[in-house]
Coordinates of N, CA and C in Angstrom, one line a residue:
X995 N 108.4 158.7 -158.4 CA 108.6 158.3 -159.8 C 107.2 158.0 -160.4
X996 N 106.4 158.4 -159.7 CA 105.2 158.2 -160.5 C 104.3 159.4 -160.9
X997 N 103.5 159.1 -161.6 CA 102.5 160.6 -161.9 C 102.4 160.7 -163.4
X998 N 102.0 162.2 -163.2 CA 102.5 162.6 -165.3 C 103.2 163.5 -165.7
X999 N 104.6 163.8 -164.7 CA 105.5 164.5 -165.2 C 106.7 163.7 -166.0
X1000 N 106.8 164.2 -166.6 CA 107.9 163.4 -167.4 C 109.5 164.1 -167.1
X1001 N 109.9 164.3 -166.1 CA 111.5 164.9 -166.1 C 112.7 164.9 -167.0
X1002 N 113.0 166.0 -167.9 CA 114.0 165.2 -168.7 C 115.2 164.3 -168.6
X1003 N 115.2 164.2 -167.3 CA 116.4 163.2 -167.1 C 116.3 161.9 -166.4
X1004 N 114.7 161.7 -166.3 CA 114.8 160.0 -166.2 C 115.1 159.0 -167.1
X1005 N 115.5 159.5 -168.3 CA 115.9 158.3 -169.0 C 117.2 158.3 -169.1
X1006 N 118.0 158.9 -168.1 CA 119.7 158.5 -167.9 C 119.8 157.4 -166.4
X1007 N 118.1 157.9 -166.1 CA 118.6 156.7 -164.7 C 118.3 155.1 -165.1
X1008 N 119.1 154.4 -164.8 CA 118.7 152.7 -164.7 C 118.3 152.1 -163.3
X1009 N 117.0 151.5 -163.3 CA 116.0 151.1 -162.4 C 116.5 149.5 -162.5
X1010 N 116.6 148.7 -161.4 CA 116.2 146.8 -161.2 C 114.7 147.1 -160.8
X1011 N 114.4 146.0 -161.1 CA 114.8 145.0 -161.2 C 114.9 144.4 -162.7
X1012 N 114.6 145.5 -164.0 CA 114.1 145.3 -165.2 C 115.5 145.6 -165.7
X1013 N 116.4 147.0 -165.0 CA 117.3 147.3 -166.1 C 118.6 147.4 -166.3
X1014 N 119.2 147.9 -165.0 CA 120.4 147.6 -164.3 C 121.7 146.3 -165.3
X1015 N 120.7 145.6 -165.0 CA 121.8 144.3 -165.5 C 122.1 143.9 -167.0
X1016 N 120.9 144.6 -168.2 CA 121.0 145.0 -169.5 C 122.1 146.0 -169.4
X1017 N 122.1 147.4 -168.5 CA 122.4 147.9 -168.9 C 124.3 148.2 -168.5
X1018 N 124.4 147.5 -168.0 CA 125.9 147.0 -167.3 C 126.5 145.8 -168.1
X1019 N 125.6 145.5 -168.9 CA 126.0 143.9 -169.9 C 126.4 144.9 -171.0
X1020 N 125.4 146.1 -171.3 CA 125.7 146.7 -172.7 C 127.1 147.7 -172.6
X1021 N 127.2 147.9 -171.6 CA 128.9 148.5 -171.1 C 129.8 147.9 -171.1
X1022 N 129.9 146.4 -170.7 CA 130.8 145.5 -170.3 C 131.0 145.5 -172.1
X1023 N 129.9 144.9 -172.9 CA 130.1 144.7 -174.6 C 131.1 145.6 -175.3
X1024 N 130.3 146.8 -174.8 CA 131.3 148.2 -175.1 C 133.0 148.2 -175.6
X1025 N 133.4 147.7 -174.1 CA 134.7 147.9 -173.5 C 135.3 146.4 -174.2
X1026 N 134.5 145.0 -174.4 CA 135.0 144.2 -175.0 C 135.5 144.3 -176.6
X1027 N 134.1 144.8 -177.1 CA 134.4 145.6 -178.5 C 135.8 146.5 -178.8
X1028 N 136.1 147.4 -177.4 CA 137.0 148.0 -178.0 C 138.8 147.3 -177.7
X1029 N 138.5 146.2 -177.0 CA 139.7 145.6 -176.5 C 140.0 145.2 -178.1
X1030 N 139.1 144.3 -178.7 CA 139.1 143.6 -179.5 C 139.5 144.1 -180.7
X1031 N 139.2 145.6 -180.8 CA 139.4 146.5 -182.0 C 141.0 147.3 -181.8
X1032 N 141.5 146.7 -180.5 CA 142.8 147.1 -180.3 C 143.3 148.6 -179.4
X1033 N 141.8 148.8 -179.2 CA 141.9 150.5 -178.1 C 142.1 149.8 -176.4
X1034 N 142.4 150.4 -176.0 CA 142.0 150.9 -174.2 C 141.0 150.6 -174.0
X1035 N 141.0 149.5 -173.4 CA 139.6 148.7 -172.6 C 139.7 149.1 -171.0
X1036 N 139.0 149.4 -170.4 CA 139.1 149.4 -169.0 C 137.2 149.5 -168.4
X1037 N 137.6 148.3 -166.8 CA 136.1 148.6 -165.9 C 136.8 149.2 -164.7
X1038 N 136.6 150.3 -164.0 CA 136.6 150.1 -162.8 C 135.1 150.0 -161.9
X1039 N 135.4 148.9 -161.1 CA 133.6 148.9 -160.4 C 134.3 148.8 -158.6
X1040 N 133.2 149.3 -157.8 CA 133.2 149.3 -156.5 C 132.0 149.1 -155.8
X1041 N 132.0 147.9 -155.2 CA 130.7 147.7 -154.9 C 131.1 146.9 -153.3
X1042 N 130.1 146.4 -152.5 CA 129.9 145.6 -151.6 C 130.3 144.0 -151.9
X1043 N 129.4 143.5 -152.7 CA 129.5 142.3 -153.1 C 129.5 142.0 -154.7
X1044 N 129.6 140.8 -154.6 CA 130.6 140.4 -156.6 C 129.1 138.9 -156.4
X1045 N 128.6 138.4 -156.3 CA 127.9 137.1 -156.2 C 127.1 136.8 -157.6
X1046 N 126.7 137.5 -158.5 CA 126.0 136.9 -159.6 C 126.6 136.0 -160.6
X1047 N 126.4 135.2 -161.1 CA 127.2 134.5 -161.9 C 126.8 135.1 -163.3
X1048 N 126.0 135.4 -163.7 CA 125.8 136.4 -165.1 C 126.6 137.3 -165.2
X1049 N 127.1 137.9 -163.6 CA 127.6 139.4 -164.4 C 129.3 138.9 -164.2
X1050 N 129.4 137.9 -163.4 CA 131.0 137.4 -163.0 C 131.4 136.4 -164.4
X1051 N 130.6 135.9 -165.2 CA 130.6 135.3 -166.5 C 130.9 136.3 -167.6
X1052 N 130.5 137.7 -167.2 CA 130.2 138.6 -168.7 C 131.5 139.3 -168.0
X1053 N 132.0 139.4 -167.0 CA 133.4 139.9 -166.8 C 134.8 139.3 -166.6
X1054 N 134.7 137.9 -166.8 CA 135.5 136.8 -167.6 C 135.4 136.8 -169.0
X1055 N 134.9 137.4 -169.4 CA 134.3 137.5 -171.1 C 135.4 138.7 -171.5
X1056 N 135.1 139.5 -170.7 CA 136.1 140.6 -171.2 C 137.4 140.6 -170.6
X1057 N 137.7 140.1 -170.2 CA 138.9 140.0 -168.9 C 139.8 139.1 -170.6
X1058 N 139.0 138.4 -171.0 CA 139.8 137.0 -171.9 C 139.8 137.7 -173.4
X1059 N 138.9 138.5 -173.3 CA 139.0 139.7 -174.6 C 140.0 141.2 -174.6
X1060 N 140.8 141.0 -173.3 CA 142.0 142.1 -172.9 C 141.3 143.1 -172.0
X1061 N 140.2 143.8 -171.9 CA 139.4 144.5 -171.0 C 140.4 144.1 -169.6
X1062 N 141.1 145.7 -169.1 CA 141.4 146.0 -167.9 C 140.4 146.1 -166.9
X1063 N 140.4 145.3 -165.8 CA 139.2 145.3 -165.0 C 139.8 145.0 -163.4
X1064 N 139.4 146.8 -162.6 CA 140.0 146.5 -161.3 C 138.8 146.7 -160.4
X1065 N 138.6 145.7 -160.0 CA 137.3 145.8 -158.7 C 137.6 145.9 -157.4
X1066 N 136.9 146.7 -156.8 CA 136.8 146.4 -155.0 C 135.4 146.4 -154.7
X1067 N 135.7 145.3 -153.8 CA 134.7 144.4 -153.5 C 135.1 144.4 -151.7
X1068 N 134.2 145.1 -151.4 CA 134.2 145.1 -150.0 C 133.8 143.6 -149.3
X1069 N 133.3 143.0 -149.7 CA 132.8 141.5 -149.0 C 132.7 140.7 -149.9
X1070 N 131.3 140.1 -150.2 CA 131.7 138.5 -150.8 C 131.8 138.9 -152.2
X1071 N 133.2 138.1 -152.6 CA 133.1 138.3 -154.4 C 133.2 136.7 -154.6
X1072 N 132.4 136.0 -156.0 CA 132.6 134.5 -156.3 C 133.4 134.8 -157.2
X1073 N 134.3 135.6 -157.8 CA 135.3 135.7 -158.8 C 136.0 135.5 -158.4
X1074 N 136.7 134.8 -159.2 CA 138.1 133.7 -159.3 C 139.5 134.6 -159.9
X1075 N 140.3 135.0 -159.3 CA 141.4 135.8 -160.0 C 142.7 134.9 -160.9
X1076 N 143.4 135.5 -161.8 CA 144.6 134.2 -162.1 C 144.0 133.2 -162.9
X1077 N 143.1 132.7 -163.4 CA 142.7 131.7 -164.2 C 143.2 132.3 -165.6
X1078 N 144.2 131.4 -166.2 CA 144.1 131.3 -167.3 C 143.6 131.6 -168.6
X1079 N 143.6 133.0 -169.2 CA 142.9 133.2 -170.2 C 141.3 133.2 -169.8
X1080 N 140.9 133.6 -168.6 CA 140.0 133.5 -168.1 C 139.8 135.1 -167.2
X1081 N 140.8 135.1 -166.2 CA 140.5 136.1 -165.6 C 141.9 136.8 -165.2
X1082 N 143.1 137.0 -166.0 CA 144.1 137.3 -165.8 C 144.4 138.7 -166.0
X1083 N 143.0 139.7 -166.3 CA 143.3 140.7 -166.7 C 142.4 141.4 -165.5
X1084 N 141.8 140.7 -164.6 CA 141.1 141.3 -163.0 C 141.7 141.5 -161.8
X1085 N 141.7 142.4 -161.1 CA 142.4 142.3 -160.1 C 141.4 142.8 -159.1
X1086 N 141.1 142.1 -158.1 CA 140.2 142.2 -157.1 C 141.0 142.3 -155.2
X1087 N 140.8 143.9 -155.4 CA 141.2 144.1 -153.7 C 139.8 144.4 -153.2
X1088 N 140.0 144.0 -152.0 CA 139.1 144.0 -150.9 C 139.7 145.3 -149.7
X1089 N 138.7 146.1 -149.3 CA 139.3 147.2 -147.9 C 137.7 147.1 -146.8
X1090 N 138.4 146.6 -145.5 CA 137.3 146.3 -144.8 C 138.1 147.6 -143.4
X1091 N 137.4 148.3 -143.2 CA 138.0 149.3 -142.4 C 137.0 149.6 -140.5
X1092 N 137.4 150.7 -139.8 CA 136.3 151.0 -139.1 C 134.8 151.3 -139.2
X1093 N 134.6 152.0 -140.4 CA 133.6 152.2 -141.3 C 133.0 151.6 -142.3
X1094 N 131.9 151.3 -141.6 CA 130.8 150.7 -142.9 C 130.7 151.3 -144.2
X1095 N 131.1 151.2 -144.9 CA 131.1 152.0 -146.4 C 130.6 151.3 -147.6
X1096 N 129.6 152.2 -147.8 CA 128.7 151.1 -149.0 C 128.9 152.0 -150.2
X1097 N 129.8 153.1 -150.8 CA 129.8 153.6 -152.1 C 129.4 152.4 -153.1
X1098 N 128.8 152.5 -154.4 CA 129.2 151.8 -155.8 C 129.1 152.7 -156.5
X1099 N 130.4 152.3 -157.4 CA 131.4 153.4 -158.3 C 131.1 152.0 -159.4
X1100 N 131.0 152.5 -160.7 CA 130.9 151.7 -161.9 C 131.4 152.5 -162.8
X1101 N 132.8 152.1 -163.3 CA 133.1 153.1 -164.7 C 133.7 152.3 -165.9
X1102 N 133.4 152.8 -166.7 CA 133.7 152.3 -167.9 C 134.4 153.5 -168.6
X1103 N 135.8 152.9 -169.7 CA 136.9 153.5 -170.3 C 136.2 154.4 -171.3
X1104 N 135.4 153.5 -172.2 CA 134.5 154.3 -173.4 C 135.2 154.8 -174.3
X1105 N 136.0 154.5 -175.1 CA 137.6 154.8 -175.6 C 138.0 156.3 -175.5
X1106 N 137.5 156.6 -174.2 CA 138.0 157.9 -173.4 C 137.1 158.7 -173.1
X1107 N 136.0 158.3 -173.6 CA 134.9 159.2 -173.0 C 134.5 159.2 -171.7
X1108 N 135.2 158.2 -170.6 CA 134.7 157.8 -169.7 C 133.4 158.3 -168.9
X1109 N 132.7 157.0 -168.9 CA 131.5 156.6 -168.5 C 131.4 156.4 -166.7
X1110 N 131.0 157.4 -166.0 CA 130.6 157.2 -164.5 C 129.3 157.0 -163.8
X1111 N 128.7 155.9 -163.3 CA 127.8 155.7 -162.4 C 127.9 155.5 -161.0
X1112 N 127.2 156.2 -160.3 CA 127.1 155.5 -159.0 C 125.5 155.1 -159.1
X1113 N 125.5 153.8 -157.8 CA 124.2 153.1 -157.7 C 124.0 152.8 -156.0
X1114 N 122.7 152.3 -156.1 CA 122.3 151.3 -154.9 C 122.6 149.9 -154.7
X1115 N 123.1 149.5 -156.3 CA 123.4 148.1 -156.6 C 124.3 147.6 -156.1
X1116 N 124.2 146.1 -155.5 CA 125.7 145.7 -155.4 C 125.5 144.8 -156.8
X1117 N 126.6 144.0 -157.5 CA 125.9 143.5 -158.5 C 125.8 141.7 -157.7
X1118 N 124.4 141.2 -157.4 CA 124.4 140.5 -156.8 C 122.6 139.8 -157.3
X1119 N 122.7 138.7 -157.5 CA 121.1 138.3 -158.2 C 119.9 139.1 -157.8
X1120 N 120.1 139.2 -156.3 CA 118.9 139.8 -155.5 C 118.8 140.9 -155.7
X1121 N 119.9 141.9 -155.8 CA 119.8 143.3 -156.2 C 119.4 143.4 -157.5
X1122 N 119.6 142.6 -158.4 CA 119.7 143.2 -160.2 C 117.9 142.4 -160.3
X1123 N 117.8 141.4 -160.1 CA 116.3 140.9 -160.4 C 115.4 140.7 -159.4
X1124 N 115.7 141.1 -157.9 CA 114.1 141.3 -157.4 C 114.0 142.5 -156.5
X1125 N 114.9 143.1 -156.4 CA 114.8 144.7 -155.7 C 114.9 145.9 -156.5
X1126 N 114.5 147.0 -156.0 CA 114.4 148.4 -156.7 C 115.8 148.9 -156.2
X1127 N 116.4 149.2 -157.3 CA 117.9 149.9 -157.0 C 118.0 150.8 -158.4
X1128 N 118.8 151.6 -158.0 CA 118.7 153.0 -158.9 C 120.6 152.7 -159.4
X1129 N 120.9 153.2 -160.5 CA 122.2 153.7 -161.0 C 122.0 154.7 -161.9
X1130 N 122.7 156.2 -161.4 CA 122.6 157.4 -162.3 C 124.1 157.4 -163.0
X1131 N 123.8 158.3 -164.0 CA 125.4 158.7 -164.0 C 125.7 160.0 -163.4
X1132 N 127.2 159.9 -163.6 CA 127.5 161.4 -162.6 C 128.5 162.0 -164.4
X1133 N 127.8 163.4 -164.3 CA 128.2 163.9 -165.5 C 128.5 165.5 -165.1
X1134 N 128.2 166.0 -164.0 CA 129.2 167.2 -163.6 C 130.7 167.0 -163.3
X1135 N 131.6 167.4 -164.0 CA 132.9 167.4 -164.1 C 133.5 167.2 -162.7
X1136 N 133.2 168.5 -162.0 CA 134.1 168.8 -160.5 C 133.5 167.1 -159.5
X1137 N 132.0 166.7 -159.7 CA 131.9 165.9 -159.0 C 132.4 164.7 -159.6
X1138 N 132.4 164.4 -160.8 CA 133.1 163.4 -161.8 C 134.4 163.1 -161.5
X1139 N 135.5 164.1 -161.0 CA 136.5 163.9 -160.7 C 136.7 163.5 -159.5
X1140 N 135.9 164.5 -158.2 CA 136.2 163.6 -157.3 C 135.6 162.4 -156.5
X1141 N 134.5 161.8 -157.5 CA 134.2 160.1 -157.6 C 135.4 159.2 -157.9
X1142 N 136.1 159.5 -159.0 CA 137.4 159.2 -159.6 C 138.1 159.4 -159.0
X1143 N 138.5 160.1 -157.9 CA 140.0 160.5 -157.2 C 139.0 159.3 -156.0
X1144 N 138.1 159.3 -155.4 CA 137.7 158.4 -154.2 C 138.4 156.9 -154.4
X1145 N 137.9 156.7 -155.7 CA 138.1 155.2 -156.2 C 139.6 155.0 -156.5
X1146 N 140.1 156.3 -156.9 CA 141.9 156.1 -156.8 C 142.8 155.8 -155.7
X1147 N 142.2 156.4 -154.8 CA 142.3 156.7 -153.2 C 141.9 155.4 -152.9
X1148 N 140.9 154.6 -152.7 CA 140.6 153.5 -152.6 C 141.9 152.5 -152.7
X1149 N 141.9 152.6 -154.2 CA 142.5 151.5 -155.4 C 143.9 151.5 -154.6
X1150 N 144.7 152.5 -154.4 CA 146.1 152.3 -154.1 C 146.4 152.6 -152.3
X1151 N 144.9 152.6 -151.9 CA 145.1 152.0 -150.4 C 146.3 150.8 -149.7
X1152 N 147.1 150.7 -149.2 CA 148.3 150.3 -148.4 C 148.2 150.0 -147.5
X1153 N 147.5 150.0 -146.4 CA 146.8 149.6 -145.2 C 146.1 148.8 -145.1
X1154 N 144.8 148.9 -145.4 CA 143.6 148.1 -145.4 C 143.4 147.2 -146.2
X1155 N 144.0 147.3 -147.3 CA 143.8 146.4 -148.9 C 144.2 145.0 -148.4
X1156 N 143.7 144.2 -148.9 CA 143.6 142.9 -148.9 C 143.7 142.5 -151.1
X1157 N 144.5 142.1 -151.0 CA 143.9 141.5 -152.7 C 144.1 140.1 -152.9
X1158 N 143.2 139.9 -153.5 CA 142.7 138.4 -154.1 C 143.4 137.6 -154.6
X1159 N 144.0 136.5 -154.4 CA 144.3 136.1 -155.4 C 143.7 134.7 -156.0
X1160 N 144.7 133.7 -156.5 CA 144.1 133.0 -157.6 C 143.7 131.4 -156.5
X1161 N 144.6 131.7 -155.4 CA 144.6 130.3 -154.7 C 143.5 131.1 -153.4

């Protein structure tokens, strides 16, 4: 990533420790905006760990603004499920299996345009402000869908699933 070539498509990727977390706040706003204006709000995110309080703050924000929001969170999440006008629109399963599995899936509804990233990020302080982690989007169709079918696959796992609750 350095030199003097300019690639046309580095400015679809998001870099930390500078951008990542702008640029997952300006999505999160996105989807709140459209709850608010009465459309189809939806996050789905899949990551490793949930630990920042910035980004677990700005996803209570939308959770309380109607934003559908289903996470899996393979290990530590500090979100709180079931609160009150707080976080009653999140639902957080956990799948811990034979396999080490580090995918992160980040999508946003986009009032249908849906928006797909995969990253290096888990969203976690250390990852978003002092390490180099990459998030592209995925914008080929055939691979677009089956990102989307993984995380469906995931999501309605019966086996492995653990989900969160409020206690």
């Amino acid at each position: 990533l350095s030199g003097f070539s300019r690639p046309p498509y580095f400015h679809k990727l998001h870099i930390s420790p500078h951008n990542i977390r702008k640029f997952i706040y300006e999505k999160i706003d996105r989807e709140i905006a459209s709850a608010k204006s009465g459309h189809p709000a939806k996050i789905n995110m899949k990551m490793n760990s949930l630990s920042d309080q910035n980004v677990i703050a700005k996803l209570y924000e939308a959770s309380a603004a109607g934003v559908k929001i289903n996470l899996i969170v393979r290990g530590i999440c500090c979100l709180r499920t079931g609160i009150p006008g707080v976080s009653e629109n999140i639902i957080v399963h956990s799948i811990v299996g034979r396999f080490l599995e580090h995918s992160r899936i980040y999508y946003f509804y986009n009032e249908g345009n849906e928006d797909l990233y995969l990253s290096s990020a888990d969203m976690m302080t250390r990852n978003l402000n002092r390490r180099v982690e990459l998030m592209f989007p995925v914008e080929q169709d055939n691979l677009k869908e089956r990102t989307l079918k993984i995380f469906s696959d995931m999501w309605n796992d019966n086996i492995k699933t653990r989900v969160l609750q409020s206690d």
